[in-house]
mmCIF file of N, CA and C in Angstrom:
data_model
loop_
_atom_site.group_PDB
_atom_site.id
_atom_site.type_symbol
_atom_site.label_atom_id
_atom_site.label_comp_id
_atom_site.label_asym_id
_atom_site.label_seq_id
_atom_site.Cartn_x
_atom_site.Cartn_y
_atom_site.Cartn_z
ATOM 1 N N GLN A 1 4.534 20.549 -45.437
ATOM 2 C CA GLN A 1 3.863 20.534 -44.160
ATOM 3 C C GLN A 1 3.848 21.363 -42.973
ATOM 4 N N VAL A 2 2.994 21.422 -41.949
ATOM 5 C CA VAL A 2 2.983 22.360 -40.930
ATOM 6 C C VAL A 2 2.902 21.777 -39.711
ATOM 7 N N GLN A 3 3.376 21.971 -38.830
ATOM 8 C CA GLN A 3 3.331 21.917 -37.419
ATOM 9 C C GLN A 3 2.696 23.104 -36.678
ATOM 10 N N LEU A 4 1.932 23.033 -35.850
ATOM 11 C CA LEU A 4 1.280 23.993 -35.107
ATOM 12 C C LEU A 4 1.383 23.691 -33.583
ATOM 13 N N VAL A 5 2.291 24.506 -33.046
ATOM 14 C CA VAL A 5 2.355 24.453 -31.230
ATOM 15 C C VAL A 5 1.394 25.117 -31.129
ATOM 16 N N GLU A 6 0.665 25.032 -30.130
ATOM 17 C CA GLU A 6 -0.186 25.891 -28.993
ATOM 18 C C GLU A 6 0.015 25.820 -27.423
ATOM 19 N N SER A 7 0.099 27.331 -27.105
ATOM 20 C CA SER A 7 0.534 27.196 -25.660
ATOM 21 C C SER A 7 -0.605 28.323 -25.154
ATOM 22 N N GLY A 8 -0.595 28.620 -23.990
ATOM 23 C CA GLY A 8 -1.581 29.297 -22.927
ATOM 24 C C GLY A 8 -2.595 29.345 -22.259
ATOM 25 N N GLY A 9 -3.218 27.717 -22.474
ATOM 26 C CA GLY A 9 -4.265 27.252 -22.054
ATOM 27 C C GLY A 9 -4.111 27.104 -20.146
ATOM 28 N N GLY A 10 -5.305 27.029 -19.677
ATOM 29 C CA GLY A 10 -5.078 26.687 -18.114
ATOM 30 C C GLY A 10 -6.570 27.079 -17.792
ATOM 31 N N LEU A 11 -6.248 27.118 -16.085
ATOM 32 C CA LEU A 11 -7.644 27.278 -15.575
ATOM 33 C C LEU A 11 -7.315 28.418 -14.787
ATOM 34 N N VAL A 12 -8.356 29.667 -14.732
ATOM 35 C CA VAL A 12 -8.888 30.880 -14.314
ATOM 36 C C VAL A 12 -10.184 30.943 -13.687
ATOM 37 N N GLN A 13 -10.218 31.712 -12.953
ATOM 38 C CA GLN A 13 -11.794 32.552 -12.316
ATOM 39 C C GLN A 13 -12.583 33.251 -13.603
ATOM 40 N N ALA A 14 -13.513 33.088 -13.310
ATOM 41 C CA ALA A 14 -14.380 33.826 -14.161
ATOM 42 C C ALA A 14 -13.915 35.516 -13.731
ATOM 43 N N GLY A 15 -14.075 36.151 -14.829
ATOM 44 C CA GLY A 15 -13.463 37.513 -15.233
ATOM 45 C C GLY A 15 -11.996 37.790 -15.675
ATOM 46 N N GLY A 16 -11.277 36.666 -15.365
ATOM 47 C CA GLY A 16 -9.625 36.771 -15.632
ATOM 48 C C GLY A 16 -9.302 36.377 -17.232
ATOM 49 N N SER A 17 -8.235 36.818 -17.083
ATOM 50 C CA SER A 17 -7.768 36.325 -19.026
ATOM 51 C C SER A 17 -6.720 36.013 -18.927
ATOM 52 N N LEU A 18 -6.708 35.237 -19.940
ATOM 53 C CA LEU A 18 -5.834 34.386 -21.050
ATOM 54 C C LEU A 18 -5.148 34.533 -22.065
ATOM 55 N N THR A 19 -4.269 34.706 -22.652
ATOM 56 C CA THR A 19 -3.620 35.215 -24.314
ATOM 57 C C THR A 19 -2.988 33.151 -24.653
ATOM 58 N N LEU A 20 -3.897 33.358 -25.062
ATOM 59 C CA LEU A 20 -3.136 31.727 -26.435
ATOM 60 C C LEU A 20 -2.231 31.954 -27.566
ATOM 61 N N SER A 21 -1.206 31.327 -27.541
ATOM 62 C CA SER A 21 -0.546 31.272 -28.906
ATOM 63 C C SER A 21 -0.130 29.951 -29.649
ATOM 64 N N CYS A 22 -0.559 30.040 -30.728
ATOM 65 C CA CYS A 22 0.083 29.197 -31.587
ATOM 66 C C CYS A 22 0.982 29.587 -32.667
ATOM 67 N N ALA A 23 2.038 28.729 -32.749
ATOM 68 C CA ALA A 23 2.950 29.598 -33.927
ATOM 69 C C ALA A 23 3.380 28.217 -35.134
ATOM 70 N N ALA A 24 3.445 28.603 -36.120
ATOM 71 C CA ALA A 24 3.559 27.227 -37.329
ATOM 72 C C ALA A 24 4.648 27.682 -37.871
ATOM 73 N N SER A 25 4.933 26.425 -38.167
ATOM 74 C CA SER A 25 6.263 26.149 -38.856
ATOM 75 C C SER A 25 6.239 24.991 -40.146
ATOM 76 N N GLY A 26 6.756 25.144 -41.281
ATOM 77 C CA GLY A 26 6.456 24.504 -42.426
ATOM 78 C C GLY A 26 7.272 25.199 -43.837
ATOM 79 N N SER A 27 6.832 24.423 -44.720
ATOM 80 C CA SER A 27 7.036 24.855 -46.176
ATOM 81 C C SER A 27 5.892 25.516 -46.761
ATOM 82 N N PHE A 28 5.292 26.066 -46.128
ATOM 83 C CA PHE A 28 4.312 26.781 -46.673
ATOM 84 C C PHE A 28 4.978 28.127 -47.698
ATOM 85 N N PHE A 29 4.417 28.725 -48.537
ATOM 86 C CA PHE A 29 5.184 30.012 -48.754
ATOM 87 C C PHE A 29 4.096 31.288 -48.648
ATOM 88 N N ARG A 30 2.693 31.209 -48.058
ATOM 89 C CA ARG A 30 1.695 31.749 -47.519
ATOM 90 C C ARG A 30 0.707 31.203 -47.092
ATOM 91 N N ILE A 31 0.394 31.766 -46.202
ATOM 92 C CA ILE A 31 -0.756 32.220 -45.089
ATOM 93 C C ILE A 31 -1.978 32.568 -45.346
ATOM 94 N N ASN A 32 -3.034 32.034 -45.905
ATOM 95 C CA ASN A 32 -4.147 32.606 -45.964
ATOM 96 C C ASN A 32 -4.902 33.224 -45.160
ATOM 97 N N ALA A 33 -4.954 32.527 -43.706
ATOM 98 C CA ALA A 33 -5.954 32.882 -42.686
ATOM 99 C C ALA A 33 -5.569 32.034 -41.544
ATOM 100 N N MET A 34 -5.685 32.500 -40.459
ATOM 101 C CA MET A 34 -5.334 31.871 -39.453
ATOM 102 C C MET A 34 -6.338 32.143 -38.392
ATOM 103 N N GLY A 35 -6.945 31.131 -37.871
ATOM 104 C CA GLY A 35 -7.750 31.167 -36.685
ATOM 105 C C GLY A 35 -7.953 30.351 -35.425
ATOM 106 N N TRP A 36 -8.842 30.477 -34.461
ATOM 107 C CA TRP A 36 -9.013 29.836 -33.509
ATOM 108 C C TRP A 36 -10.213 29.045 -33.506
ATOM 109 N N TYR A 37 -10.569 28.027 -32.982
ATOM 110 C CA TYR A 37 -11.735 27.227 -32.596
ATOM 111 C C TYR A 37 -11.552 26.989 -31.546
ATOM 112 N N ARG A 38 -13.186 26.709 -30.832
ATOM 113 C CA ARG A 38 -13.500 25.881 -29.787
ATOM 114 C C ARG A 38 -14.477 24.489 -29.800
ATOM 115 N N GLN A 39 -14.269 23.696 -28.860
ATOM 116 C CA GLN A 39 -14.976 22.526 -28.877
ATOM 117 C C GLN A 39 -15.336 22.716 -27.450
ATOM 118 N N ALA A 40 -16.420 22.432 -26.803
ATOM 119 C CA ALA A 40 -16.928 22.270 -25.436
ATOM 120 C C ALA A 40 -17.677 21.043 -25.589
ATOM 121 N N PRO A 41 -17.451 20.152 -24.493
ATOM 122 C CA PRO A 41 -18.432 19.360 -23.819
ATOM 123 C C PRO A 41 -19.939 19.245 -24.349
ATOM 124 N N GLY A 42 -20.359 18.227 -25.541
ATOM 125 C CA GLY A 42 -21.731 18.401 -25.732
ATOM 126 C C GLY A 42 -21.892 19.265 -27.008
ATOM 127 N N LYS A 43 -20.838 19.945 -27.394
ATOM 128 C CA LYS A 43 -21.040 20.986 -28.537
ATOM 129 C C LYS A 43 -20.469 20.584 -29.512
ATOM 130 N N GLN A 44 -20.687 21.300 -30.505
ATOM 131 C CA GLN A 44 -20.118 20.809 -31.698
ATOM 132 C C GLN A 44 -18.821 22.117 -31.846
ATOM 133 N N ARG A 45 -17.692 21.887 -32.501
ATOM 134 C CA ARG A 45 -16.762 22.724 -33.130
ATOM 135 C C ARG A 45 -17.245 23.786 -33.362
ATOM 136 N N GLU A 46 -16.831 25.237 -32.783
ATOM 137 C CA GLU A 46 -17.427 26.792 -33.689
ATOM 138 C C GLU A 46 -15.782 27.304 -34.005
ATOM 139 N N LEU A 47 -16.158 28.450 -34.599
ATOM 140 C CA LEU A 47 -15.051 29.077 -35.198
ATOM 141 C C LEU A 47 -15.412 30.435 -33.673
ATOM 142 N N VAL A 48 -14.036 30.929 -33.298
ATOM 143 C CA VAL A 48 -13.804 31.791 -32.322
ATOM 144 C C VAL A 48 -13.794 33.045 -32.942
ATOM 145 N N ALA A 49 -13.009 32.944 -33.687
ATOM 146 C CA ALA A 49 -11.970 34.031 -34.405
ATOM 147 C C ALA A 49 -11.087 33.803 -35.448
ATOM 148 N N MET A 50 -10.916 34.993 -36.671
ATOM 149 C CA MET A 50 -9.742 34.357 -37.598
ATOM 150 C C MET A 50 -9.594 35.804 -38.057
ATOM 151 N N ILE A 51 -8.510 35.441 -38.514
ATOM 152 C CA ILE A 51 -7.667 36.805 -39.373
ATOM 153 C C ILE A 51 -7.101 36.184 -40.633
ATOM 154 N N ILE A 52 -7.530 36.799 -41.444
ATOM 155 C CA ILE A 52 -7.417 36.769 -43.181
ATOM 156 C C ILE A 52 -6.532 37.701 -43.406
ATOM 157 N N SER A 53 -5.884 37.178 -44.936
ATOM 158 C CA SER A 53 -5.016 37.817 -45.565
ATOM 159 C C SER A 53 -5.501 39.542 -45.787
ATOM 160 N N GLY A 54 -4.504 40.778 -45.571
ATOM 161 C CA GLY A 54 -5.187 42.172 -45.426
ATOM 162 C C GLY A 54 -5.662 42.405 -44.160
ATOM 163 N N GLY A 55 -5.711 41.362 -43.409
ATOM 164 C CA GLY A 55 -5.656 41.973 -41.585
ATOM 165 C C GLY A 55 -7.126 41.582 -41.295
ATOM 166 N N SER A 56 -8.276 41.771 -42.067
ATOM 167 C CA SER A 56 -9.569 41.712 -41.965
ATOM 168 C C SER A 56 -9.912 40.640 -40.516
ATOM 169 N N THR A 57 -10.601 40.757 -39.747
ATOM 170 C CA THR A 57 -11.358 39.612 -38.644
ATOM 171 C C THR A 57 -12.268 39.590 -38.726
ATOM 172 N N ASN A 58 -13.103 38.773 -38.298
ATOM 173 C CA ASN A 58 -14.204 38.240 -37.739
ATOM 174 C C ASN A 58 -13.965 37.530 -36.280
ATOM 175 N N TYR A 59 -15.226 37.485 -35.366
ATOM 176 C CA TYR A 59 -15.443 37.095 -34.081
ATOM 177 C C TYR A 59 -16.947 36.217 -33.947
ATOM 178 N N ALA A 60 -16.889 35.216 -33.058
ATOM 179 C CA ALA A 60 -18.016 34.847 -32.668
ATOM 180 C C ALA A 60 -18.881 35.592 -31.766
ATOM 181 N N ASP A 61 -20.070 35.819 -32.242
ATOM 182 C CA ASP A 61 -21.037 36.792 -31.427
ATOM 183 C C ASP A 61 -20.665 36.807 -29.782
ATOM 184 N N SER A 62 -20.471 35.466 -29.522
ATOM 185 C CA SER A 62 -20.569 35.514 -27.937
ATOM 186 C C SER A 62 -19.286 35.809 -27.565
ATOM 187 N N VAL A 63 -18.161 36.359 -28.585
ATOM 188 C CA VAL A 63 -16.912 36.595 -27.392
ATOM 189 C C VAL A 63 -16.535 38.287 -27.976
ATOM 190 N N LYS A 64 -17.019 38.739 -29.026
ATOM 191 C CA LYS A 64 -16.891 39.887 -29.599
ATOM 192 C C LYS A 64 -16.810 40.847 -28.633
ATOM 193 N N GLY A 65 -15.959 41.679 -28.421
ATOM 194 C CA GLY A 65 -15.686 42.800 -27.482
ATOM 195 C C GLY A 65 -15.114 42.021 -26.280
ATOM 196 N N ARG A 66 -14.457 40.742 -26.187
ATOM 197 C CA ARG A 66 -13.671 40.150 -24.890
ATOM 198 C C ARG A 66 -12.736 39.758 -25.622
ATOM 199 N N PHE A 67 -12.655 38.967 -26.915
ATOM 200 C CA PHE A 67 -11.292 38.136 -27.242
ATOM 201 C C PHE A 67 -11.347 39.057 -28.336
ATOM 202 N N THR A 68 -9.533 39.158 -28.585
ATOM 203 C CA THR A 68 -9.149 39.806 -29.497
ATOM 204 C C THR A 68 -7.677 39.316 -30.186
ATOM 205 N N ILE A 69 -7.977 38.952 -31.563
ATOM 206 C CA ILE A 69 -7.024 37.684 -32.364
ATOM 207 C C ILE A 69 -6.199 38.458 -32.959
ATOM 208 N N SER A 70 -4.764 38.285 -32.816
ATOM 209 C CA SER A 70 -3.810 39.110 -33.174
ATOM 210 C C SER A 70 -2.769 38.456 -34.071
ATOM 211 N N ARG A 71 -1.848 38.948 -34.883
ATOM 212 C CA ARG A 71 -0.535 37.920 -35.367
ATOM 213 C C ARG A 71 0.659 38.524 -35.603
ATOM 214 N N ASP A 72 1.754 37.639 -35.670
ATOM 215 C CA ASP A 72 2.968 38.250 -36.246
ATOM 216 C C ASP A 72 3.514 37.654 -36.990
ATOM 217 N N ASN A 73 3.330 38.478 -38.232
ATOM 218 C CA ASN A 73 3.837 37.788 -39.292
ATOM 219 C C ASN A 73 5.277 37.059 -39.464
ATOM 220 N N ALA A 74 6.314 37.872 -38.543
ATOM 221 C CA ALA A 74 7.551 37.610 -38.940
ATOM 222 C C ALA A 74 7.757 36.098 -38.437
ATOM 223 N N LYS A 75 7.247 35.814 -37.186
ATOM 224 C CA LYS A 75 7.208 34.454 -36.737
ATOM 225 C C LYS A 75 6.057 33.341 -36.912
ATOM 226 N N ASN A 76 5.847 33.881 -37.742
ATOM 227 C CA ASN A 76 4.309 32.978 -38.315
ATOM 228 C C ASN A 76 3.095 32.481 -36.654
ATOM 229 N N THR A 77 3.017 33.379 -36.331
ATOM 230 C CA THR A 77 2.017 33.623 -34.929
ATOM 231 C C THR A 77 1.072 34.092 -35.051
ATOM 232 N N VAL A 78 0.031 33.428 -34.295
ATOM 233 C CA VAL A 78 -1.375 33.913 -33.982
ATOM 234 C C VAL A 78 -1.451 33.791 -32.672
ATOM 235 N N PHE A 79 -2.286 34.964 -31.904
ATOM 236 C CA PHE A 79 -2.621 35.025 -30.617
ATOM 237 C C PHE A 79 -4.011 34.903 -30.137
ATOM 238 N N LEU A 80 -4.761 35.067 -29.470
ATOM 239 C CA LEU A 80 -5.928 35.146 -29.031
ATOM 240 C C LEU A 80 -6.328 35.456 -27.839
ATOM 241 N N GLN A 81 -6.242 36.946 -27.527
ATOM 242 C CA GLN A 81 -6.028 37.796 -25.834
ATOM 243 C C GLN A 81 -7.577 37.517 -25.649
ATOM 244 N N MET A 82 -8.011 36.923 -24.126
ATOM 245 C CA MET A 82 -9.280 36.703 -24.180
ATOM 246 C C MET A 82 -9.386 37.561 -23.126
ATOM 247 N N ASN A 83 -10.228 38.275 -22.441
ATOM 248 C CA ASN A 83 -10.565 38.969 -21.172
ATOM 249 C C ASN A 83 -11.913 38.810 -21.074
ATOM 250 N N SER A 84 -12.382 39.108 -19.799
ATOM 251 C CA SER A 84 -13.778 39.135 -18.746
ATOM 252 C C SER A 84 -13.887 37.389 -19.670
ATOM 253 N N LEU A 85 -13.469 36.690 -18.987
ATOM 254 C CA LEU A 85 -13.536 35.217 -19.256
ATOM 255 C C LEU A 85 -15.018 34.891 -18.733
ATOM 256 N N LYS A 86 -15.495 33.671 -19.278
ATOM 257 C CA LYS A 86 -16.701 33.524 -18.609
ATOM 258 C C LYS A 86 -16.742 31.691 -18.730
ATOM 259 N N PRO A 87 -17.204 31.225 -17.666
ATOM 260 C CA PRO A 87 -17.670 29.688 -17.604
ATOM 261 C C PRO A 87 -17.793 28.932 -19.218
ATOM 262 N N GLU A 88 -18.868 29.674 -19.505
ATOM 263 C CA GLU A 88 -19.287 28.962 -21.238
ATOM 264 C C GLU A 88 -17.897 29.321 -21.987
ATOM 265 N N ASP A 89 -16.819 29.876 -22.089
ATOM 266 C CA ASP A 89 -15.591 29.760 -22.404
ATOM 267 C C ASP A 89 -14.886 28.464 -22.198
ATOM 268 N N THR A 90 -15.441 27.704 -21.376
ATOM 269 C CA THR A 90 -14.669 26.321 -20.801
ATOM 270 C C THR A 90 -14.898 25.510 -22.325
ATOM 271 N N ALA A 91 -13.536 24.948 -23.025
ATOM 272 C CA ALA A 91 -13.427 24.270 -24.454
ATOM 273 C C ALA A 91 -12.053 23.984 -24.689
ATOM 274 N N VAL A 92 -12.199 23.114 -25.378
ATOM 275 C CA VAL A 92 -10.551 22.889 -26.160
ATOM 276 C C VAL A 92 -10.358 23.609 -26.709
ATOM 277 N N TYR A 93 -9.611 24.871 -26.967
ATOM 278 C CA TYR A 93 -9.481 25.818 -28.335
ATOM 279 C C TYR A 93 -8.267 25.122 -29.082
ATOM 280 N N TYR A 94 -9.005 25.227 -30.554
ATOM 281 C CA TYR A 94 -7.755 24.292 -31.643
ATOM 282 C C TYR A 94 -7.332 25.785 -32.470
ATOM 283 N N CYS A 95 -5.983 25.593 -32.672
ATOM 284 C CA CYS A 95 -5.497 26.809 -33.585
ATOM 285 C C CYS A 95 -5.521 26.459 -35.202
ATOM 286 N N ASN A 96 -5.832 26.921 -36.320
ATOM 287 C CA ASN A 96 -5.968 26.593 -37.601
ATOM 288 C C ASN A 96 -5.271 27.644 -38.615
ATOM 289 N N ILE A 97 -4.761 27.083 -39.525
ATOM 290 C CA ILE A 97 -3.917 27.601 -40.526
ATOM 291 C C ILE A 97 -4.850 27.354 -41.811
ATOM 292 N N ASN A 98 -4.604 27.935 -42.760
ATOM 293 C CA ASN A 98 -4.962 27.662 -44.285
ATOM 294 C C ASN A 98 -3.728 28.430 -44.993
ATOM 295 N N ALA A 99 -3.395 27.609 -45.667
ATOM 296 C CA ALA A 99 -1.621 27.784 -46.525
ATOM 297 C C ALA A 99 -1.753 27.435 -47.487
ATOM 298 N N ASP A 100 -0.586 27.889 -48.465
ATOM 299 C CA ASP A 100 -0.461 27.713 -49.790
ATOM 300 C C ASP A 100 0.656 27.025 -49.781
ATOM 301 N N PHE A 101 1.029 25.683 -50.888
ATOM 302 C CA PHE A 101 2.498 25.478 -50.222
ATOM 303 C C PHE A 101 2.574 25.225 -52.192
ATOM 304 N N LEU A 102 3.737 25.055 -52.485
ATOM 305 C CA LEU A 102 4.262 24.664 -53.950
ATOM 306 C C LEU A 102 3.590 23.589 -54.421
ATOM 307 N N VAL A 103 3.549 22.489 -53.818
ATOM 308 C CA VAL A 103 3.326 21.183 -54.623
ATOM 309 C C VAL A 103 2.160 20.580 -54.082
ATOM 310 N N VAL A 104 1.479 20.767 -53.302
ATOM 311 C CA VAL A 104 0.218 20.241 -52.757
ATOM 312 C C VAL A 104 -1.040 21.427 -52.500
ATOM 313 N N GLY A 105 -0.452 22.554 -52.929
ATOM 314 C CA GLY A 105 -1.785 23.711 -53.021
ATOM 315 C C GLY A 105 -1.482 24.149 -51.582
ATOM 316 N N ARG A 106 -3.517 23.864 -51.526
ATOM 317 C CA ARG A 106 -3.708 24.892 -50.648
ATOM 318 C C ARG A 106 -4.278 23.854 -49.288
ATOM 319 N N ARG A 107 -4.054 23.958 -48.095
ATOM 320 C CA ARG A 107 -4.176 22.813 -47.385
ATOM 321 C C ARG A 107 -4.708 23.652 -45.754
ATOM 322 N N ASP A 108 -5.185 22.716 -44.986
ATOM 323 C CA ASP A 108 -5.881 23.876 -44.058
ATOM 324 C C ASP A 108 -4.859 22.518 -42.643
ATOM 325 N N TYR A 109 -4.739 23.083 -41.495
ATOM 326 C CA TYR A 109 -3.807 22.154 -40.654
ATOM 327 C C TYR A 109 -4.517 22.568 -38.934
ATOM 328 N N TRP A 110 -4.386 21.710 -38.405
ATOM 329 C CA TRP A 110 -5.162 22.186 -37.156
ATOM 330 C C TRP A 110 -3.613 21.949 -36.064
ATOM 331 N N GLY A 111 -3.531 22.600 -34.396
ATOM 332 C CA GLY A 111 -3.262 22.245 -33.598
ATOM 333 C C GLY A 111 -3.717 21.277 -32.679
ATOM 334 N N GLN A 112 -2.759 20.934 -31.452
ATOM 335 C CA GLN A 112 -3.453 19.812 -31.161
ATOM 336 C C GLN A 112 -4.416 20.186 -30.023
ATOM 337 N N GLY A 113 -4.883 21.499 -29.791
ATOM 338 C CA GLY A 113 -5.316 21.763 -28.894
ATOM 339 C C GLY A 113 -4.871 22.104 -27.520
ATOM 340 N N THR A 114 -5.593 23.136 -26.983
ATOM 341 C CA THR A 114 -5.111 23.729 -25.579
ATOM 342 C C THR A 114 -6.566 23.512 -24.697
ATOM 343 N N GLN A 115 -7.088 23.282 -23.969
ATOM 344 C CA GLN A 115 -7.700 23.369 -22.631
ATOM 345 C C GLN A 115 -7.938 24.481 -21.582
ATOM 346 N N VAL A 116 -8.813 25.496 -21.691
ATOM 347 C CA VAL A 116 -9.147 26.404 -21.386
ATOM 348 C C VAL A 116 -10.446 26.308 -20.134
ATOM 349 N N THR A 117 -10.350 26.548 -19.441
ATOM 350 C CA THR A 117 -11.028 26.181 -17.989
ATOM 351 C C THR A 117 -11.672 27.159 -17.287
ATOM 352 N N VAL A 118 -12.585 27.802 -16.876
ATOM 353 C CA VAL A 118 -12.925 29.040 -16.699
ATOM 354 C C VAL A 118 -14.125 28.629 -15.303
ATOM 355 N N SER A 119 -13.419 28.382 -14.171
ATOM 356 C CA SER A 119 -14.456 28.342 -13.023
ATOM 357 C C SER A 119 -15.299 29.632 -12.689
ATOM 358 N N SER A 120 -16.419 29.361 -12.051
ATOM 359 C CA SER A 120 -17.671 30.101 -11.525
ATOM 360 C C SER A 120 -17.066 30.361 -10.003
#
C-alpha cells in the first residue's frame, strides 16, 4: 500500500508563490504517474498537473506558464511550484500517484489534501 504525505499549503496574497510537496512511501515497485488535482467550492475536482513515466508533463490551461511540476525519483516525492497565484487558484490540492504492486497490480492513491488560499 501507499502513504502520501502532503505539505506546503497556506494563505498567500495574489501574485505570491507556494510550493507543494507530496512524499510517497509503500510497497510499490514502480510509480507510473504522479499528479496534482484541486477542488474548489462549487466546482468539480480537476487535474492541475501531471508527470508520467519518461518525464512528460501536462498542465491545465489555467495554470500553464505559472505552475511547474517536478519530481525527485530517489525520494519518491513530487512538487508543485506555484507562481503568480490568483484568487481563483484557491482550492484543496490533492496529490495522486498511479503505482504498480507485485500482488495487487496497478492502483491509484490519494493524499489527504492541503488547502491553498489566495487572497485579493
